[in-house]
Coordinates of C-alpha atoms and ligand atoms in Angstrom, one line a residue:
M15 CA 0.0 0.0 0.0
N16 CA 2.8 2.4 0.9
E17 CA 4.4 1.8 -2.5
L18 CA 1.1 2.7 -4.0
L19 CA 0.9 5.9 -2.1
D20 CA 4.5 6.7 -3.0
Y21 CA 3.6 6.0 -6.6
I22 CA 0.7 8.4 -6.4
E23 CA 2.8 11.0 -4.6
Q24 CA 5.4 10.7 -7.4
K25 CA 2.7 11.0 -10.0
K26 CA 1.4 14.1 -8.3
H27 CA 4.8 15.6 -8.6
D28 CA 5.3 14.5 -12.2
E29 CA 2.0 15.7 -13.2
S30 CA 1.8 18.8 -11.2
R31 CA 0.6 20.5 -14.4
Q32 CA -2.5 18.4 -14.2
G33 CA -3.1 19.8 -10.7
E34 CA -2.6 23.3 -12.1
A35 CA -5.2 22.5 -14.8
L36 CA -7.6 21.6 -12.0
N37 CA -7.0 24.9 -10.3
L38 CA -7.1 26.8 -13.5
E39 CA -10.6 25.5 -14.2
L40 CA -11.8 26.9 -10.9
N41 CA -10.2 30.3 -11.5
E42 CA -11.3 30.8 -15.0
S43 CA -14.9 30.4 -14.1
S44 CA -14.8 33.9 -12.6
Y45 CA -15.1 35.2 -16.2
K46 CA -18.7 35.8 -17.2
N47 CA -20.6 36.4 -20.4
N48 CA -24.2 37.5 -20.2
K49 CA -25.7 34.2 -21.0
H50 CA -27.4 31.7 -18.7
F51 CA -27.8 27.9 -18.9
Y52 CA -30.3 25.7 -17.3
I53 CA -29.8 21.9 -16.9
E54 CA -32.2 19.1 -16.0
S55 CA -30.8 15.6 -15.3
Y56 CA -32.7 12.3 -15.7
G57 CA -31.7 8.7 -14.8
C58 CA -28.8 7.4 -12.8
A59 CA -26.3 9.1 -10.5
M60 CA -23.7 9.0 -13.3
N61 CA -25.9 11.3 -15.4
F62 CA -26.3 13.8 -12.5
S63 CA -22.5 13.7 -12.1
D64 CA -22.0 14.3 -15.8
S65 CA -24.2 17.4 -15.5
E66 CA -21.7 18.8 -13.1
I67 CA -18.9 18.3 -15.7
V68 CA -21.1 20.1 -18.2
A69 CA -21.7 22.9 -15.8
S70 CA -17.9 23.2 -15.3
I71 CA -17.2 23.3 -19.0
L72 CA -19.9 25.9 -19.6
G73 CA -18.8 27.9 -16.5
K74 CA -15.3 28.1 -18.0
Q75 CA -16.9 29.7 -21.1
G76 CA -18.5 32.4 -19.0
Y77 CA -22.0 31.0 -18.9
S78 CA -23.8 31.3 -15.5
L79 CA -26.1 28.6 -14.1
T80 CA -29.7 29.5 -13.6
T81 CA -32.3 27.4 -11.8
N82 CA -35.1 29.3 -13.5
I83 CA -35.7 27.9 -17.0
F84 CA -37.4 31.2 -18.1
D85 CA -34.1 33.1 -17.5
A86 CA -32.1 30.7 -19.7
D87 CA -30.5 31.2 -23.1
L88 CA -29.5 27.6 -23.2
V89 CA -31.6 24.7 -21.9
F90 CA -30.1 21.2 -21.6
L91 CA -31.8 18.0 -20.8
N92 CA -29.3 15.3 -19.7
T93 CA -31.2 12.2 -20.7
C94 CA -31.5 8.5 -19.9
S95 CA -32.2 5.6 -22.2
I96 CA -32.2 2.7 -19.8
R97 CA -35.9 2.1 -19.9
E98 CA -38.6 3.2 -22.4
K99 CA -40.4 5.2 -19.7
A100 CA -37.4 7.4 -19.1
E101 CA -37.2 8.3 -22.8
Q102 CA -41.0 9.0 -22.9
T103 CA -40.6 11.4 -19.9
V104 CA -37.8 13.3 -21.7
R105 CA -39.8 13.6 -25.0
Q106 CA -42.8 15.1 -23.0
R107 CA -40.4 17.5 -21.3
L108 CA -39.0 18.6 -24.7
R109 CA -42.5 19.3 -26.0
S110 CA -43.2 21.6 -23.0
I111 CA -39.9 23.4 -23.4
N112 CA -40.8 24.0 -27.0
E113 CA -43.6 26.2 -25.8
I114 CA -41.1 28.4 -24.1
K115 CA -39.0 28.4 -27.3
E116 CA -42.0 29.6 -29.2
Q117 CA -42.0 32.8 -27.0
K118 CA -38.2 33.2 -27.1
S119 CA -36.8 32.3 -30.5
T120 CA -33.1 32.7 -29.5
L121 CA -33.4 30.0 -26.9
L122 CA -31.2 27.0 -27.7
V123 CA -32.3 23.5 -26.6
G124 CA -29.8 20.7 -26.2
V125 CA -30.2 17.0 -25.6
L126 CA -27.3 15.5 -23.7
G127 CA -26.4 12.0 -22.5
C128 CA -27.6 8.5 -23.3
M129 CA -30.6 9.4 -25.4
A130 CA -28.5 11.8 -27.5
E131 CA -26.2 9.0 -28.3
R132 CA -29.0 6.6 -29.1
L133 CA -31.3 8.9 -31.1
K134 CA -28.8 11.3 -32.8
S135 CA -30.2 12.4 -36.1
K136 CA -33.8 11.4 -35.2
F137 CA -33.8 14.3 -32.8
L138 CA -32.7 16.8 -35.3
E139 CA -35.0 15.5 -38.1
E140 CA -38.2 14.6 -36.4
E141 CA -38.0 16.8 -33.3
K142 CA -37.5 20.3 -34.7
L143 CA -37.3 21.7 -31.2
V144 CA -33.7 20.4 -30.6
D145 CA -30.7 22.5 -31.6
L146 CA -27.8 20.5 -30.1
V147 CA -27.3 16.8 -29.6
V148 CA -24.3 15.9 -27.5
G149 CA -23.3 12.4 -26.4
P150 CA -21.7 11.5 -23.0
D151 CA -18.2 11.5 -24.3
A152 CA -18.4 14.8 -26.3
Y153 CA -19.0 17.4 -23.6
R154 CA -15.6 19.1 -24.2
S155 CA -16.9 20.1 -27.6
L156 CA -19.9 21.9 -26.1
P157 CA -18.5 25.4 -26.6
D158 CA -17.9 24.8 -30.3
L159 CA -21.3 23.2 -30.7
I160 CA -23.1 26.1 -29.0
Q161 CA -21.3 28.5 -31.4
E162 CA -22.4 26.4 -34.3
A163 CA -26.0 26.3 -33.1
E164 CA -26.0 30.0 -32.5
T165 CA -25.4 30.5 -36.3
G166 CA -28.6 28.5 -36.9
H167 CA -27.0 25.2 -37.7
K168 CA -28.0 22.0 -35.9
A169 CA -25.0 20.9 -33.9
V170 CA -24.2 17.2 -33.2
N171 CA -21.4 15.3 -31.6
V172 CA -22.2 11.8 -30.3
L173 CA -18.8 10.2 -30.8
L174 CA -17.9 7.7 -28.1
S175 CA -14.3 7.7 -26.8
R176 CA -12.0 5.0 -25.5
E177 CA -10.1 7.5 -23.4
E178 CA -12.3 10.3 -22.2
T179 CA -12.7 10.3 -18.4
Y180 CA -12.9 14.1 -17.9
A181 CA -10.2 13.5 -15.3
D182 CA -8.9 17.1 -15.3
I183 CA -12.3 18.8 -15.1
A184 CA -13.3 20.0 -11.6
P185 CA -17.1 19.4 -11.5
V186 CA -19.3 22.3 -10.5
R187 CA -21.5 20.9 -7.7
L188 CA -25.2 21.3 -8.6
D189 CA -26.6 19.9 -5.3
T190 CA -27.0 22.5 -2.7
T191 CA -26.4 20.7 0.6
G192 CA -22.6 20.9 0.3
I193 CA -22.2 17.8 2.4
T194 CA -22.4 14.8 -0.1
A195 CA -21.0 14.6 -3.6
F196 CA -20.5 12.2 -6.4
I197 CA -17.0 11.4 -7.9
S198 CA -17.0 9.6 -11.2
I199 CA -14.1 7.1 -11.1
M200 CA -14.7 5.4 -14.5
R201 CA -16.9 5.5 -17.5
G202 CA -18.7 3.1 -19.9
C203 CA -19.2 -0.6 -19.4
N204 CA -17.7 -3.7 -20.9
N205 CA -20.3 -6.1 -19.7
M206 CA -22.9 -7.0 -22.1
C207 CA -26.0 -7.7 -20.0
S208 CA -28.4 -8.6 -22.7
F209 CA -31.2 -6.3 -21.5
C210 CA -28.9 -3.2 -21.2
V211 CA -28.4 -0.3 -23.5
V212 CA -25.6 1.3 -21.5
P213 CA -22.7 -0.4 -23.3
F214 CA -24.1 1.1 -26.5
T215 CA -24.8 4.6 -25.2
R216 CA -21.8 5.0 -22.9
G217 CA -19.2 3.0 -24.8
R218 CA -16.2 1.0 -23.5
E219 CA -15.1 1.0 -20.0
R220 CA -12.2 3.2 -18.9
S221 CA -10.8 4.1 -15.5
R222 CA -9.9 7.5 -14.3
N223 CA -6.4 8.5 -13.1
P224 CA -6.5 7.9 -9.2
Q225 CA -4.5 11.0 -8.5
T226 CA -7.2 13.1 -9.9
I227 CA -9.8 11.2 -7.9
I228 CA -7.9 11.8 -4.7
A229 CA -7.4 15.5 -5.6
E230 CA -11.1 15.8 -6.1
A231 CA -11.9 14.1 -2.8
T232 CA -9.4 16.2 -0.9
D233 CA -10.8 19.4 -2.5
L234 CA -14.3 18.4 -1.5
F235 CA -13.3 17.6 2.1
N236 CA -11.5 21.0 2.3
K237 CA -14.7 22.7 1.1
G238 CA -16.7 21.1 4.0
Y239 CA -18.1 18.0 2.2
R240 CA -18.2 14.9 4.4
E241 CA -19.3 12.1 2.1
V242 CA -18.3 11.1 -1.4
T243 CA -19.8 8.4 -3.6
L244 CA -17.4 6.8 -6.1
L245 CA -19.4 6.2 -9.2
G246 CA -19.0 3.7 -12.1
Q247 CA -21.3 1.3 -13.9
N248 CA -19.2 -1.5 -12.5
V249 CA -16.8 -0.1 -9.9
D250 CA -15.2 -3.5 -9.1
S251 CA -13.6 -3.6 -12.5
Y252 CA -11.8 -0.2 -11.8
R253 CA -8.2 -0.7 -12.9
W254 CA -5.6 2.0 -13.3
T255 CA -2.7 0.9 -15.4
G256 CA -0.8 4.2 -15.3
D257 CA -1.9 5.0 -18.9
D258 CA -4.3 7.9 -19.4
T259 CA -5.3 6.5 -22.8
N260 CA -6.4 3.3 -21.2
K261 CA -4.7 1.4 -24.0
A262 CA -3.3 -1.2 -21.6
D263 CA -6.9 -2.4 -21.0
D264 CA -6.7 -4.4 -24.3
T265 CA -3.4 -6.2 -23.6
E266 CA -3.5 -9.9 -22.9
N267 CA -2.2 -10.0 -19.4
K268 CA -4.5 -7.3 -18.0
E269 CA -4.1 -8.1 -14.3
A270 CA -0.3 -7.8 -14.4
N271 CA -0.7 -4.2 -15.7
V272 CA -3.0 -3.0 -12.9
L273 CA -1.3 -0.5 -10.6
V274 CA -4.4 0.4 -8.6
N275 CA -7.5 -1.8 -8.4
F276 CA -10.8 -0.9 -6.8
A277 CA -9.9 -2.1 -3.3
Q278 CA -6.7 0.0 -3.4
L279 CA -8.6 3.0 -4.7
L280 CA -11.2 2.7 -1.9
E281 CA -8.3 2.6 0.6
M282 CA -6.7 5.7 -0.9
V283 CA -9.9 7.7 -0.8
A284 CA -10.6 6.5 2.8
L285 CA -7.2 7.8 3.8
V286 CA -8.0 11.3 2.6
N287 CA -9.5 12.0 6.0
P288 CA -11.2 9.8 8.6
L289 CA -14.1 12.3 8.7
L290 CA -14.8 11.8 5.0
R291 CA -17.3 9.0 4.4
V292 CA -16.8 6.9 1.3
R293 CA -19.6 5.2 -0.6
F294 CA -19.5 3.6 -4.0
S295 CA -21.9 2.3 -6.6
T296 CA -22.5 0.0 -8.5
S297 CA -20.9 -3.3 -7.6
H298 CA -21.1 -6.3 -10.0
P299 CA -21.6 -9.7 -8.3
K300 CA -19.2 -11.4 -10.7
D301 CA -16.4 -8.9 -9.9
I302 CA -16.7 -8.0 -6.2
T303 CA -13.7 -9.5 -4.4
D304 CA -13.0 -10.4 -0.8
E305 CA -10.2 -7.9 -1.0
V306 CA -12.8 -5.1 -1.5
L307 CA -14.9 -6.5 1.4
H308 CA -11.9 -6.6 3.8
T309 CA -11.1 -3.0 2.8
I310 CA -14.6 -1.9 3.7
A311 CA -14.3 -3.8 7.0
K312 CA -11.0 -2.2 7.8
Y313 CA -12.0 1.5 7.5
N314 CA -14.7 2.9 9.7
N315 CA -15.2 5.7 7.1
I316 CA -15.9 3.3 4.2
C317 CA -19.6 2.8 4.6
S318 CA -21.0 -0.7 5.3
Y319 CA -23.4 -0.6 2.4
I320 CA -23.2 -2.5 -1.0
H321 CA -25.5 -2.1 -3.9
L322 CA -25.3 -5.5 -5.5
P323 CA -27.9 -5.9 -8.3
V324 CA -29.1 -9.4 -8.7
Q325 CA -31.5 -8.8 -11.6
S326 CA -33.0 -12.3 -11.3
G327 CA -32.7 -15.1 -8.8
S328 CA -32.9 -17.8 -11.5
S329 CA -29.7 -19.2 -13.0
A330 CA -31.4 -19.9 -16.3
C331 CA -32.7 -16.3 -16.5
L332 CA -29.3 -14.9 -15.4
E333 CA -27.8 -16.8 -18.3
R334 CA -30.2 -15.3 -20.8
M335 CA -29.4 -11.9 -19.2
N336 CA -25.7 -12.7 -19.8
R337 CA -24.9 -11.7 -16.2
T338 CA -22.0 -14.2 -16.2
Y339 CA -22.9 -15.5 -12.6
D340 CA -25.5 -17.9 -11.4
R341 CA -27.7 -18.1 -8.3
A342 CA -25.1 -20.1 -6.3
W343 CA -22.3 -17.6 -7.1
Y344 CA -24.5 -14.6 -6.1
M345 CA -25.4 -16.4 -2.8
N346 CA -21.8 -17.0 -2.1
R347 CA -21.1 -13.3 -2.5
V348 CA -23.9 -12.4 -0.1
E349 CA -22.5 -14.9 2.4
A350 CA -19.0 -13.4 2.0
I351 CA -20.5 -9.9 2.7
R352 CA -22.3 -11.2 5.8
R353 CA -19.1 -13.0 7.1
I354 CA -16.6 -10.1 6.5
I355 CA -18.9 -7.1 7.2
P356 CA -21.6 -8.5 9.5
D357 CA -23.5 -5.1 9.8
C358 CA -23.5 -4.4 6.0
G359 CA -26.6 -3.0 4.3
I360 CA -27.3 -4.6 1.0
S361 CA -29.6 -3.4 -1.8
S362 CA -30.4 -4.7 -5.3
D363 CA -31.8 -4.0 -8.7
I364 CA -34.4 -6.5 -9.9
I365 CA -36.1 -7.0 -13.3
A366 CA -39.5 -8.7 -13.5
G367 CA -40.6 -10.4 -16.6
F368 CA -37.4 -10.7 -18.6
C369 CA -37.7 -12.6 -21.9
G370 CA -38.8 -16.2 -21.4
E371 CA -39.2 -15.8 -17.6
T372 CA -41.3 -18.7 -16.2
E373 CA -43.4 -18.6 -13.1
E374 CA -40.8 -20.8 -11.4
E375 CA -38.0 -18.4 -12.4
H376 CA -40.0 -15.6 -10.9
Q377 CA -40.4 -17.6 -7.7
D378 CA -36.6 -18.0 -7.6
T379 CA -36.3 -14.2 -7.6
L380 CA -38.6 -14.0 -4.6
S381 CA -36.7 -16.6 -2.7
M382 CA -33.4 -14.9 -3.5
M383 CA -34.8 -11.8 -2.0
D384 CA -35.6 -13.7 1.2
F385 CA -32.1 -15.2 1.2
A386 CA -30.3 -11.9 0.7
Q387 CA -32.6 -9.9 3.0
Y388 CA -32.2 -6.8 1.0
D389 CA -32.7 -3.5 2.9
Y390 CA -33.8 -1.8 -0.3
S391 CA -34.3 -2.6 -4.0
Y392 CA -34.8 -0.7 -7.2
M393 CA -37.4 -2.8 -9.1
F394 CA -38.5 -2.6 -12.7
F395 CA -40.4 -4.7 -15.3
Y396 CA -38.4 -5.5 -18.4
S397 CA -38.7 -3.1 -21.3
E398 CA -37.0 -4.0 -24.5
R399 CA -34.3 -1.6 -25.7
P400 CA -33.5 -1.4 -29.4
G401 CA -30.1 -2.8 -30.4
T402 CA -29.5 -4.8 -27.2
L403 CA -28.5 -8.4 -27.3
A404 CA -31.9 -9.4 -25.8
A405 CA -33.8 -7.4 -28.5
R406 CA -31.8 -9.3 -31.2
K407 CA -31.9 -12.7 -29.6
F408 CA -35.1 -13.2 -27.6
A409 CA -38.8 -12.5 -27.9
D410 CA -40.2 -10.0 -25.3
D411 CA -42.8 -12.7 -24.6
V412 CA -44.0 -12.1 -21.0
P413 CA -47.3 -10.3 -21.4
L414 CA -47.5 -6.8 -19.8
D415 CA -50.1 -7.8 -17.2
I416 CA -48.0 -10.7 -16.0
K417 CA -44.8 -8.5 -15.9
K418 CA -46.8 -6.0 -13.7
R419 CA -48.2 -8.7 -11.4
R420 CA -44.7 -10.2 -10.9
L421 CA -43.3 -6.7 -10.3
A422 CA -46.0 -6.0 -7.7
E423 CA -45.1 -9.3 -5.9
I424 CA -41.5 -8.3 -5.9
V425 CA -42.3 -4.8 -4.6
D426 CA -44.6 -6.2 -1.8
K427 CA -41.8 -8.6 -0.8
Q428 CA -39.3 -5.8 -0.7
Y429 CA -41.6 -3.5 1.4
Q430 CA -41.9 -6.4 3.9
L431 CA -38.1 -7.0 4.0
S432 CA -37.4 -3.2 4.3
L433 CA -39.9 -2.9 7.2
E434 CA -38.4 -6.0 9.0
S435 CA -34.9 -4.7 8.5
N436 CA -35.8 -1.3 9.9
L437 CA -37.7 -2.7 12.9
R438 CA -34.6 -4.7 13.8
D439 CA -32.8 -1.4 14.2
I440 CA -35.0 -0.1 17.0
G441 CA -32.9 0.1 20.2
K442 CA -29.6 0.4 18.3
T443 CA -27.5 3.5 18.1
Y444 CA -26.0 4.7 14.8
E445 CA -23.5 7.3 13.8
V446 CA -25.3 9.6 11.4
L447 CA -24.0 12.4 9.2
V448 CA -26.3 15.3 9.4
E449 CA -27.3 16.0 5.8
K450 CA -30.3 18.4 5.7
V451 CA -33.5 19.6 7.4
S452 CA -36.2 17.0 7.2
K453 CA -38.8 17.6 4.6
K454 CA -41.6 16.9 7.0
S455 CA -40.5 19.2 9.9
E456 CA -38.3 22.3 10.2
E457 CA -37.5 21.1 13.8
E458 CA -35.9 17.9 12.6
Y459 CA -32.7 16.9 10.7
C460 CA -32.2 13.9 8.5
G461 CA -29.1 12.0 7.6
R462 CA -27.9 8.5 6.8
N463 CA -26.1 5.8 8.9
S464 CA -23.3 3.8 7.4
Q465 CA -25.8 1.3 6.1
N466 CA -27.4 4.1 4.0
K467 CA -30.6 4.2 6.0
M468 CA -32.3 7.6 6.3
I469 CA -32.7 8.6 10.0
I470 CA -34.8 11.5 11.3
F471 CA -34.1 13.2 14.7
P472 CA -34.7 16.5 16.5
K473 CA -32.2 19.2 15.5
G474 CA -30.9 20.1 19.0
N475 CA -27.8 22.4 18.6
Y476 CA -26.3 20.3 15.9
K477 CA -25.5 21.6 12.4
I478 CA -25.4 20.2 8.9
G479 CA -22.2 18.3 8.3
D480 CA -21.8 17.1 12.0
Y481 CA -21.6 13.5 13.0
V482 CA -24.1 12.6 15.7
N483 CA -25.0 9.3 17.5
V484 CA -28.7 8.6 17.2
Y485 CA -30.6 6.1 19.3
I486 CA -33.4 4.5 17.2
E487 CA -36.8 4.7 18.7
S488 CA -39.2 3.9 15.9
A489 CA -39.2 2.8 12.3
N490 CA -41.4 2.3 9.2
K491 CA -40.4 0.8 5.8
A492 CA -38.7 3.9 4.6
T493 CA -37.1 5.6 7.6
L494 CA -35.9 5.3 11.1
K495 CA -36.6 7.9 13.8
G496 CA -34.6 8.5 17.0
K497 CA -32.9 11.0 19.3
V498 CA -29.3 12.1 19.6
V499 CA -27.5 10.5 22.5
Ligands
5AD517 N1 -35.6 -3.1 -18.7 C1 -35.8 -2.9 -17.3 N2 -34.9 -2.6 -16.5 C2 -33.6 -2.4 -16.9 N3 -32.5 -2.1 -16.3 C3 -31.5 -2.0 -17.2 N4 -32.0 -2.2 -18.5 C4 -33.3 -2.5 -18.3 C5 -34.4 -2.8 -19.2 N5 -34.2 -3.0 -20.5 C6 -32.4 -1.9 -14.9 C7 -31.4 -2.9 -14.3 C8 -30.2 -2.1 -14.0 C9 -30.8 -0.8 -13.6 C10 -29.9 0.4 -13.6 O1 -31.9 -0.6 -14.6 O2 -31.9 -3.5 -13.1 O3 -29.4 -2.6 -12.9
SF4_518 FE1 -25.8 -2.4 -18.1 FE2 -24.8 -4.7 -17.1 FE3 -23.1 -2.7 -17.6 FE4 -24.9 -2.5 -15.5 S1 -23.2 -4.0 -15.7 S2 -24.4 -0.9 -17.1 S3 -26.7 -3.6 -16.3 S4 -24.4 -3.8 -19.1

């Protein structure tokens, strides 16, 4: 580990120009033009994190952020393609923005992110309301594209990159609490889960230079942030080879080239400061190692919480999903978590009604939920995404009413599990990071424990950003309530 830290120190020294670039970005944003941009984000945390990169790039060009769409000269929707419903929501939003554009002809509207990549020219031809279409790897070209759009031309860049990690760009934080932040550690995904459009919209996997990750975490801590979430589609396959172009990823002996793996990165971020909590998402059951679990167990400030999407509890269904693990493997990983981090919170993503799913396979998913005792799950019914392996290989043959019924059973099961898990916490005391004033009462704060459960408690004399110990007095399926002790 020390060698690694030395290596990072050395790199910091060698690449001090990169550090300068990071500062430069922050300084240059003091220049202003008179234009305002407005940005809305849809979908996953990665998309929200990307919007912060976009805000940084635009800030550097002198654009100011506005949260009032009617003040904006540029309106961006950072879109999601993962399910059909997400795309429908964005289309509806675009239509309502068009009404504003009718009143203000100079307004430029841009579609960013996964939908931009997926629908490219369709947006420009069919949806006259869009002026810019910019894919997730093309945000550096935004200033040029805006200029082009200002001259009345439609501007498009949806090229995917093998290298882009935006490593040198200091994100402009768009959330207002100032306590928790996302740090993107990698981009893209090399897994080919058959239901998933992400490998097509976000391209090949690449890992970000760890020195820039540590610099970002340190900067956040110094600004008063107390929790960072390291983001990637599959964080367990984070691997830094010392090569910013990520070329080494394609060599035969990949493992031998890895200088920093995910467990080591976690440790390095945990060492930034014991008061900085570290979370991460998303873990892949095939890749999560005992080394990662031992690292979580070793550091108090690495949160005891793992989002470990199972997708299905049936080995046959997992094979059609191309998840590359089976039911027994997943159970083994859950057992390892329980053994190495006994107090760990576990959550999941679950898909109901995937192609060919039988009633028995659905029952396997329900029994897997009982086995894993998830504290929380994100649950969906399958929606076919054009171009994916499943769309090409399998019929979307589970009728909608059956998909919905199975999803309802999964949701009911999860509500029950969440309630039971929360009731078990009554009488325990947890360290909580005070995040914000509770939505329901001005007199109460809320914050999370290490296991990612939301806890509500009377404000007392504490302030946002403090750590407090809360004794749990009551619980429902969504939250715990208690008092500071
Ligand atoms: N249909 C339904 N759910 C999907 N997900 C990804 N693709 C699809 C799809 N085509 C879910 C998976 C994934 C989460 C982010 O979204 O559960 O883990
Ligand atoms: Fe999609 Fe699978 Fe990659 Fe997750 S791991 S982004 S579900 S392909």
